[in-house]
Coordinates of C-alpha atoms in Angstrom, one line a residue:
Chain A
X230 CA 128.2 1.1 150.0
X231 CA 126.3 0.9 146.6
X232 CA 125.2 4.3 145.5
X233 CA 123.6 6.0 142.5
X234 CA 123.6 9.7 142.2
X235 CA 121.6 11.4 139.4
X236 CA 122.2 14.9 138.1
X237 CA 121.4 17.1 135.1
X238 CA 117.7 17.8 135.7
X239 CA 116.2 21.2 135.4
X240 CA 113.7 23.4 133.5
X241 CA 113.7 23.1 129.7
X242 CA 111.3 24.5 127.1
X243 CA 109.2 22.2 124.9
X244 CA 111.3 20.9 122.0
X245 CA 114.5 21.4 124.0
X246 CA 117.2 18.9 125.1
X247 CA 118.7 17.8 128.4
X248 CA 121.3 15.1 129.4
X249 CA 120.9 13.3 132.6
X250 CA 123.8 11.6 134.3
X251 CA 124.0 8.9 137.0
X252 CA 127.2 8.3 138.9
X253 CA 127.6 4.8 140.3
X254 CA 129.8 3.6 143.1
X255 CA 130.3 0.6 145.4
X256 CA 129.9 -2.1 142.7
X257 CA 131.5 -3.3 139.5
X258 CA 129.5 -0.9 137.2
X259 CA 130.4 -2.6 133.9
X260 CA 129.0 -5.9 135.1
X261 CA 125.5 -4.7 135.5
X262 CA 122.7 -3.5 133.2
X263 CA 121.3 -0.2 134.2
X264 CA 117.9 1.5 133.6
X265 CA 116.1 4.8 133.8
X266 CA 112.6 4.9 135.4
X267 CA 110.5 8.1 135.6
X268 CA 107.6 9.3 137.8
X269 CA 105.4 12.2 136.7
X270 CA 104.1 14.4 139.6
X271 CA 101.5 12.5 141.6
X272 CA 101.7 9.5 139.2
X273 CA 103.1 6.0 139.2
X274 CA 106.4 4.6 138.0
X275 CA 107.1 4.3 134.2
X276 CA 110.1 2.4 132.8
X277 CA 112.0 4.5 130.3
X278 CA 115.1 2.8 129.0
X279 CA 117.7 0.2 129.8
X280 CA 121.2 -0.7 128.7
X281 CA 123.4 -3.8 129.1
X282 CA 126.6 -3.8 131.0
X283 CA 128.7 -3.5 127.9
X284 CA 126.4 -0.9 126.3
X285 CA 125.8 -3.2 123.3
X286 CA 122.1 -3.7 124.0
X287 CA 119.6 -0.9 124.6
X288 CA 115.8 -0.9 125.1
X289 CA 113.3 1.9 125.1
X290 CA 109.7 2.5 126.0
X291 CA 107.5 3.4 123.1
X292 CA 106.9 6.8 124.6
X293 CA 110.5 7.9 124.3
X294 CA 111.8 5.8 121.4
X295 CA 113.5 8.0 118.8
X296 CA 113.8 11.0 121.2
X297 CA 115.8 9.6 124.1
X298 CA 119.2 7.8 123.9
X299 CA 120.7 5.8 126.8
X300 CA 124.4 5.3 127.0
X301 CA 127.1 4.6 129.5
X302 CA 130.8 5.2 130.1
X303 CA 132.2 2.3 132.1
X304 CA 135.5 4.0 132.5
X305 CA 133.7 6.8 134.4
X306 CA 131.1 4.5 136.1
X307 CA 128.4 6.8 134.7
X308 CA 125.1 6.2 133.0
X309 CA 123.5 8.8 130.7
X310 CA 120.2 9.7 129.3
X311 CA 120.2 12.1 126.4
X312 CA 116.7 13.6 126.0
X313 CA 115.7 15.5 122.8
X314 CA 112.5 16.9 121.5
X315 CA 111.2 17.2 125.0
X316 CA 107.4 17.4 125.7
X317 CA 105.4 18.6 128.6
X318 CA 104.5 14.9 129.3
X319 CA 108.2 14.2 129.9
X320 CA 108.0 16.2 133.1
X321 CA 108.9 13.8 135.9
X322 CA 111.5 12.7 138.4
X323 CA 114.0 10.5 136.6
X324 CA 115.5 7.7 138.6
X325 CA 118.4 5.5 137.5
X326 CA 118.3 2.0 138.8
X327 CA 120.7 -1.0 138.8
X328 CA 119.5 -4.5 137.9
X329 CA 119.9 -7.1 140.6
X330 CA 121.7 -9.8 138.7
X331 CA 125.1 -9.6 137.1
X332 CA 125.4 -9.9 133.3
X333 CA 121.6 -9.9 132.9
X334 CA 119.3 -7.3 131.3
X335 CA 116.1 -9.2 130.9
X336 CA 113.5 -10.3 133.4
X337 CA 115.3 -9.0 136.4
X338 CA 114.4 -6.7 139.3
X339 CA 116.0 -3.3 140.1
X340 CA 117.7 -3.6 143.4
X341 CA 119.3 -0.2 143.8
X342 CA 117.8 3.2 142.9
X343 CA 119.2 6.7 143.0
X344 CA 117.3 9.6 144.6
X345 CA 116.2 11.0 141.3
X346 CA 116.5 14.2 139.4
X347 CA 113.6 16.4 138.4
X348 CA 113.0 17.4 134.8
X349 CA 110.4 20.0 134.1
X350 CA 109.4 20.8 130.5
X351 CA 107.5 24.0 130.3
X352 CA 107.5 27.3 128.5
Chain B
X96 CA 101.2 -4.4 125.6
X97 CA 101.0 -6.2 128.9
X98 CA 98.9 -4.5 131.6
X99 CA 99.3 -4.9 135.4
X100 CA 96.3 -3.9 137.5
X101 CA 96.5 -2.9 141.2
X102 CA 93.9 -1.5 143.5
X103 CA 94.4 2.2 144.1
X104 CA 94.3 1.8 147.8
X105 CA 94.3 -0.7 150.7
X106 CA 93.7 0.1 154.3
X107 CA 94.6 -2.0 157.3
X108 CA 94.9 -1.5 161.1
X109 CA 98.2 -1.8 162.8
X110 CA 99.1 -5.5 163.6
X111 CA 96.8 -6.8 160.9
X112 CA 97.7 -8.3 157.6
X113 CA 97.7 -6.3 154.4
X114 CA 97.3 -8.0 151.0
X115 CA 98.0 -6.0 147.8
X116 CA 97.1 -7.7 144.5
X117 CA 98.6 -7.3 141.1
X118 CA 96.5 -8.7 138.2
X119 CA 97.8 -9.6 134.8
X120 CA 97.0 -12.1 132.0
X121 CA 98.7 -15.4 133.1
X122 CA 101.0 -13.4 135.5
X123 CA 101.7 -16.7 137.2
X124 CA 104.1 -17.5 134.3
X125 CA 106.1 -14.4 135.0
X126 CA 108.5 -13.3 137.7
X127 CA 106.9 -10.5 139.8
X128 CA 108.9 -7.9 141.7
X129 CA 107.5 -5.5 144.3
X130 CA 108.7 -2.0 145.3
X131 CA 107.8 0.2 148.3
X132 CA 107.9 4.0 147.8
X133 CA 107.5 6.4 150.7
X134 CA 106.7 10.1 150.0
X135 CA 109.6 12.0 148.6
X136 CA 111.8 8.9 148.5
X137 CA 113.1 6.5 145.8
X138 CA 111.5 3.1 145.4
X139 CA 112.9 0.2 147.4
X140 CA 112.8 -3.4 146.3
X141 CA 110.9 -5.5 148.9
X142 CA 110.2 -8.7 147.1
X143 CA 111.7 -10.1 143.9
X144 CA 111.0 -13.2 141.8
X145 CA 107.6 -13.6 143.2
X146 CA 108.5 -14.4 146.8
X147 CA 112.2 -13.7 147.6
X148 CA 113.3 -10.9 149.9
X149 CA 116.4 -8.8 149.5
X150 CA 118.7 -8.6 152.5
X151 CA 117.4 -6.1 155.1
X152 CA 113.7 -6.5 154.2
X153 CA 111.7 -7.9 157.2
X154 CA 110.2 -11.4 157.0
X155 CA 106.8 -9.7 157.4
X156 CA 107.0 -9.0 153.7
X157 CA 106.1 -12.0 151.5
X158 CA 104.9 -12.6 148.0
X159 CA 103.0 -15.2 146.0
X160 CA 102.0 -15.6 142.3
X161 CA 99.6 -17.9 140.6
X162 CA 97.2 -17.8 137.7
X163 CA 96.2 -14.2 136.9
X164 CA 97.1 -12.6 140.3
X165 CA 100.3 -11.9 142.2
X166 CA 100.0 -10.8 145.9
X167 CA 102.2 -8.9 148.2
X168 CA 101.4 -9.8 151.8
X169 CA 102.6 -7.6 154.7
X170 CA 102.1 -9.3 158.1
X171 CA 101.8 -7.5 161.4
X172 CA 101.5 -4.1 159.7
X173 CA 103.3 -1.2 161.3
X174 CA 102.8 2.5 160.8
X175 CA 106.1 2.7 159.0
X176 CA 104.8 0.4 156.2
X177 CA 102.5 3.2 155.0
X178 CA 103.6 3.8 151.4
X179 CA 102.9 3.2 147.8
X180 CA 103.6 -0.3 146.5
X181 CA 104.2 -1.2 142.9
X182 CA 104.4 -4.5 141.1
X183 CA 106.7 -5.0 138.1
X184 CA 107.2 -7.7 135.5
X185 CA 109.3 -8.2 132.3
X186 CA 107.2 -8.3 129.2
X187 CA 109.0 -10.4 126.6
X188 CA 106.0 -10.4 124.2
X189 CA 106.3 -6.8 122.9
X190 CA 109.7 -5.4 122.1
X191 CA 111.2 -6.3 125.5
X192 CA 110.3 -4.0 128.3
X193 CA 109.6 -3.7 132.0
X194 CA 106.0 -3.0 133.0
X195 CA 104.9 -1.4 136.3
X196 CA 101.5 -1.7 137.9
X197 CA 99.7 1.6 138.6
X198 CA 100.5 1.4 142.3
X199 CA 98.6 0.9 145.6
X200 CA 98.5 3.3 148.4
X201 CA 98.7 1.4 151.7
X202 CA 97.1 3.3 154.6
X203 CA 97.7 2.2 158.1
X204 CA 94.6 3.2 160.1

């Protein structure tokens, strides 16, 4: 069974840092691009970042560019999101998602999502 | 940046057909994906590439895309279809990114 399991969320003060992890199983992790999508309380979905299967290509939303870093360890089947200089508006549930097509990062749907991890930025 | 516009809410009686629209400039030239999200749960892909269904998604879910509007159609609506629905496209025009619509709350009366 294909599964994604996020961890690492929690309460952090404004200006602080947090690293999210997403453990993948049930598919050839290194063959698929991965993404992070967030959802603020009571709000809609917002795409955050994406990374190619090899890790050689990365994309970021303007709202997090320069503060967040996406990475992956294919030997551990794990996706990461390093979040620095956190702001109150970064408060959200963060989902990791797998793209639907092998060896593709652009113009593709997200077919598998994790259950999400909550990040709260507050003093 | 590219903007996708969805109605905040759509209501339909059980057994009827629900149509949820997603508006965008020349969206017909893009591939549109649709997600269903129930309260407290992660999104689920229900339609991809305008009109294809992932395995396990009922045939009652279908999609179309032309001009400036994409549409998710749910036939023979059931109480279990009550959820938020989001459209999504890839925006190649500005620094490569995915864009989501604001979401539509489907209420089954």
